Amino acid sequence: MAQKKVVIVGGGFGGLFTALELAGSADVTLVTDDDHFVFTPMLYEYFSGEVEAWHIGPRYDELLDNNVNLVVARVTNVDFNAQTIELENREPLNYDVLVLAAGGVTNYANVPGAEEFALPFRKIEHADTLRHLMVDALDRIPPEMPPQDVRRELTFALVGAGASGCELSTKMSDLLVDAFKRRALHGEPRVMLLEMGDRVVPGMGQQIRELVEEALLESHVEVHTLTRVVNVARDGVTFEHEGNQEQIKTSAVVWLGGVRMNPLIERLDAEKNKRGLLMVQPTLQLSQRDNVFALGDIAFYPDADPTLHGTAQLAFQQATLAGRNVKAFLENKELHSKHFEEIGEAISLGTERAAVLTGGKAFGGALARQARFALYTSRLPTWHHRLRVGASWFFGGTAPRPLLPLGLER
Ligand SMILES: Cc1cc2nc3c(=O)[nH]c(=O)nc-3n(C[C@H](O)[C@H](O)[C@H](O)COP(=O)(O)OP(=O)(O)OC[C@H]3O[C@@H](n4cnc5c(N)ncnc54)[C@H](O)[C@@H]3O)c2cc1C
């Protein structure tokens, strides 16, 4: 008898881990628009050269065996009635069961110029582009340039002081300070973190915020809270604080100001909440379509700690439930639900340290950095990949890669 067709849309935390859970139990196809996974919590370490692309961005064909078909293509639409998904430049695919895990996209909040000129930070190529811009800016500074001119020429602005903004700004600053020493430049670089709210890492508790604030200070990141970015241009940014606007020249603006709904999901005729998230039952099924499951950043799951929404932690945990429930659905067995809890927080802070919250206690420094590496080794997909990466980090080390002049950069 022909096996039932399960199609999974999106190869991130939700989709990839569901595919791995389901491998071999049906005719499983993973459809995703890139040829590799991205372990986003360590994209900062990739940017700083502490880890390599293959560690955190393994190709799907290395992670999946013959039990999962891989289609690298963009899904343009879903026809629930015909049970098909439409693909860019390819024939549509039929499904018996559909799993939606397409994730979010960068939210530029309609700020003029932001989408055109600010860099997003979600993919390997975004990290590469940012590194190149920094090297390029450094290469233009002659050693005799006076400190005040150097500072103006080497100004980088990051928008949004959530975990991403704090992690990236401290890495950028540490790398730039190191490059200044190596190149014997005068003065200091300027790394600015612009935040609309009144505090950094607003979604995290006070214990971890104190460690983050300490690290921002030590890394010389200039934090501007209650500051709203109103315009981004090719070579600058304009922001407003207490009614006053200021325009500055920048070498790059990085946009870390939030996530919005994936356009594919926006187009779907399904029940959504006010924020456009798909409403799912505690079994992860859509309310009126039992054969469609949704998880991760696109779904509103009723039984999860509120701090978990929009995290890899949640998508990763939901994938196990999704895999089990899809199997149960195919076998006409009872489906299950689960309460998802926060399992701790880990945030990298510059190239030397991190902060980790576990069991209600936060600790920071070099030890936290080691703990974070150990924790994330265990979260990477597949045993085989985990072992290869763990061995590489253990034997090869995880020292950052300096911002060398163009030509010496690899
Ligand atoms: C830089 C960064 C750092 C982060 N750090 C952390 C952290 O430390 N801890 C944490 O818990 N969370 C973190 N997050 C959040 C976390 O990455 C997300 O919550 C998580 O990835 C959500 O999983 P998902 O499966 O819903 O979506 P994603 O992992 O985003 O996966 C969606 C996949 O679908 C693909 N896709 C999208 N649209 C289509 C389409 N139309 N057709 C085909 N494929 C499509 C995408 O390319 C992607 O592969 C971070 C996010 C970023 C960007």
Short mmCIF file of C-alpha atoms in Angstrom, two decimals, residues 170-332:
data_model
loop_
_atom_site.label_atom_id
_atom_site.label_comp_id
_atom_site.label_asym_id
_atom_site.label_seq_id
_atom_site.Cartn_x
_atom_site.Cartn_y
_atom_site.Cartn_z
CA THR A 170 29.19 43.19 22.04
CA LYS A 171 30.72 40.84 19.43
CA MET A 172 31.12 43.71 16.94
CA SER A 173 32.70 45.97 19.49
CA ASP A 174 35.15 43.31 20.75
CA LEU A 175 36.23 42.51 17.18
CA LEU A 176 36.67 46.19 16.31
CA VAL A 177 38.68 46.96 19.46
CA ASP A 178 40.96 44.02 18.65
CA ALA A 179 41.34 45.26 15.04
CA PHE A 180 42.28 48.73 16.33
CA LYS A 181 45.16 47.22 18.32
CA ARG A 182 46.37 45.06 15.44
CA ARG A 183 46.28 47.98 13.00
CA ALA A 184 47.63 50.54 15.52
CA LEU A 185 44.69 52.91 14.87
CA HIS A 186 44.09 55.95 17.09
CA GLY A 187 40.99 56.26 19.31
CA GLU A 188 38.01 53.93 19.51
CA PRO A 189 35.29 52.60 17.22
CA ARG A 190 31.69 53.58 17.97
CA VAL A 191 29.07 50.82 18.28
CA MET A 192 25.62 52.21 19.11
CA LEU A 193 22.63 50.23 20.30
CA LEU A 194 19.37 52.11 19.69
CA GLU A 195 16.33 50.93 21.64
CA MET A 196 12.80 52.31 21.66
CA GLY A 197 11.98 50.88 25.11
CA ASP A 198 13.41 51.91 28.46
CA ARG A 199 15.73 48.93 29.01
CA VAL A 200 17.90 46.34 27.29
CA VAL A 201 16.74 42.68 26.94
CA PRO A 202 13.17 43.60 27.96
CA GLY A 203 11.98 39.97 27.68
CA MET A 204 14.55 38.67 30.18
CA GLY A 205 14.72 38.75 33.97
CA GLN A 206 16.66 41.22 36.14
CA GLN A 207 19.49 38.78 37.00
CA ILE A 208 20.47 38.25 33.38
CA ARG A 209 19.88 41.93 32.50
CA GLU A 210 22.52 42.97 35.04
CA LEU A 211 25.07 40.67 33.40
CA VAL A 212 24.12 42.00 29.97
CA GLU A 213 24.44 45.64 31.10
CA GLU A 214 27.85 44.90 32.60
CA ALA A 215 29.03 43.30 29.35
CA LEU A 216 27.73 46.18 27.21
CA LEU A 217 29.70 48.56 29.41
CA GLU A 218 32.87 46.46 29.30
CA SER A 219 32.64 46.12 25.51
CA HIS A 220 32.18 49.92 25.17
CA VAL A 221 28.81 49.62 23.45
CA GLU A 222 26.96 52.95 23.55
CA VAL A 223 23.40 52.18 24.66
CA HIS A 224 20.60 54.65 23.82
CA THR A 225 17.24 53.66 25.33
CA LEU A 226 13.94 55.54 24.71
CA THR A 227 15.38 56.24 21.27
CA ARG A 228 13.35 55.65 18.13
CA VAL A 229 14.94 55.23 14.70
CA VAL A 230 12.96 57.31 12.20
CA ASN A 231 15.00 56.94 9.01
CA VAL A 232 17.80 54.82 7.56
CA ALA A 233 19.85 56.02 4.58
CA ARG A 234 22.68 54.45 2.57
CA ASP A 235 25.31 56.04 4.84
CA GLY A 236 23.50 57.06 7.99
CA VAL A 237 20.67 56.82 10.46
CA THR A 238 18.30 59.37 12.02
CA PHE A 239 16.91 58.79 15.50
CA GLU A 240 14.71 60.63 17.93
CA HIS A 241 15.15 60.94 21.71
CA GLU A 242 12.89 63.09 23.93
CA GLY A 243 11.55 64.93 20.89
CA ASN A 244 15.00 65.76 19.45
CA GLN A 245 16.15 64.25 16.18
CA GLU A 246 19.78 63.48 15.40
CA GLN A 247 21.27 62.29 12.13
CA ILE A 248 24.63 60.52 12.11
CA LYS A 249 26.92 58.98 9.52
CA THR A 250 27.31 55.20 9.79
CA SER A 251 29.36 52.46 8.16
CA ALA A 252 26.44 50.05 8.61
CA VAL A 253 23.04 49.88 10.28
CA VAL A 254 21.90 46.44 11.45
CA TRP A 255 18.18 45.88 11.96
CA LEU A 256 17.32 43.65 14.92
CA GLY A 257 14.02 45.32 15.69
CA GLY A 258 11.77 42.26 15.67
CA VAL A 259 10.01 39.61 13.64
CA ARG A 260 6.81 39.78 11.62
CA MET A 261 4.55 37.21 10.04
CA ASN A 262 5.81 35.25 7.05
CA PRO A 263 4.01 36.52 3.86
CA LEU A 264 3.13 32.91 2.96
CA ILE A 265 1.13 32.56 6.17
CA GLU A 266 -0.43 36.02 5.75
CA ARG A 267 -1.99 34.77 2.51
CA LEU A 268 -3.55 31.64 4.05
CA ASP A 269 -7.23 31.41 4.76
CA ALA A 270 -7.04 30.04 8.31
CA GLU A 271 -7.92 31.20 11.82
CA LYS A 272 -5.32 33.65 13.17
CA ASN A 273 -4.92 35.83 16.24
CA LYS A 274 -4.51 39.65 16.23
CA ARG A 275 -0.79 39.34 15.49
CA GLY A 276 -1.50 37.12 12.47
CA LEU A 277 -0.26 33.91 14.14
CA LEU A 278 -2.04 30.70 13.13
CA MET A 279 -4.29 29.49 15.94
CA VAL A 280 -3.46 25.88 16.70
CA GLN A 281 -5.09 23.34 18.98
CA PRO A 282 -3.05 21.81 21.83
CA THR A 283 -2.24 18.99 19.38
CA LEU A 284 -0.69 21.56 16.97
CA GLN A 285 -3.48 20.99 14.40
CA LEU A 286 -5.25 23.94 12.78
CA SER A 287 -8.70 24.39 14.22
CA GLN A 288 -10.71 23.44 11.13
CA ARG A 289 -8.17 21.28 9.32
CA ASP A 290 -7.14 18.15 11.17
CA ASN A 291 -4.57 17.18 8.54
CA VAL A 292 -2.66 20.48 8.83
CA PHE A 293 -0.22 21.08 11.70
CA ALA A 294 1.63 24.34 12.46
CA LEU A 295 4.45 25.15 14.87
CA GLY A 296 7.25 27.55 15.73
CA ASP A 297 7.21 31.30 15.11
CA ILE A 298 4.07 31.22 12.91
CA ALA A 299 1.77 29.50 15.40
CA PHE A 300 -0.01 30.60 18.56
CA TYR A 301 0.12 27.62 20.90
CA PRO A 302 -2.23 27.97 23.88
CA ASP A 303 -0.22 26.01 26.44
CA ALA A 304 3.30 27.46 26.53
CA ASP A 305 5.07 29.87 28.93
CA PRO A 306 4.54 33.38 27.43
CA THR A 307 8.33 34.05 27.39
CA LEU A 308 8.76 31.14 24.99
CA HIS A 309 6.90 32.66 22.08
CA GLY A 310 9.12 33.28 19.05
CA THR A 311 12.00 31.16 20.32
CA ALA A 312 13.96 28.23 18.96
CA GLN A 313 13.36 26.60 22.34
CA LEU A 314 9.64 26.42 21.66
CA ALA A 315 9.89 25.35 18.00
CA PHE A 316 12.42 22.65 18.96
CA GLN A 317 10.20 21.25 21.74
CA GLN A 318 7.08 21.43 19.57
CA ALA A 319 8.77 19.46 16.79
CA THR A 320 8.83 16.31 18.94
CA LEU A 321 5.10 16.70 19.63
CA ALA A 322 4.37 17.45 15.96
CA GLY A 323 6.26 14.35 14.82
CA ARG A 324 4.48 12.10 17.32
CA ASN A 325 1.05 13.55 16.54
CA VAL A 326 1.48 13.26 12.78
CA LYS A 327 2.37 9.58 13.27
CA ALA A 328 -0.67 9.10 15.53
CA PHE A 329 -2.91 10.89 13.00
CA LEU A 330 -1.72 8.58 10.20
CA GLU A 331 -2.36 5.53 12.36
CA ASN A 332 -5.77 6.75 13.58
#
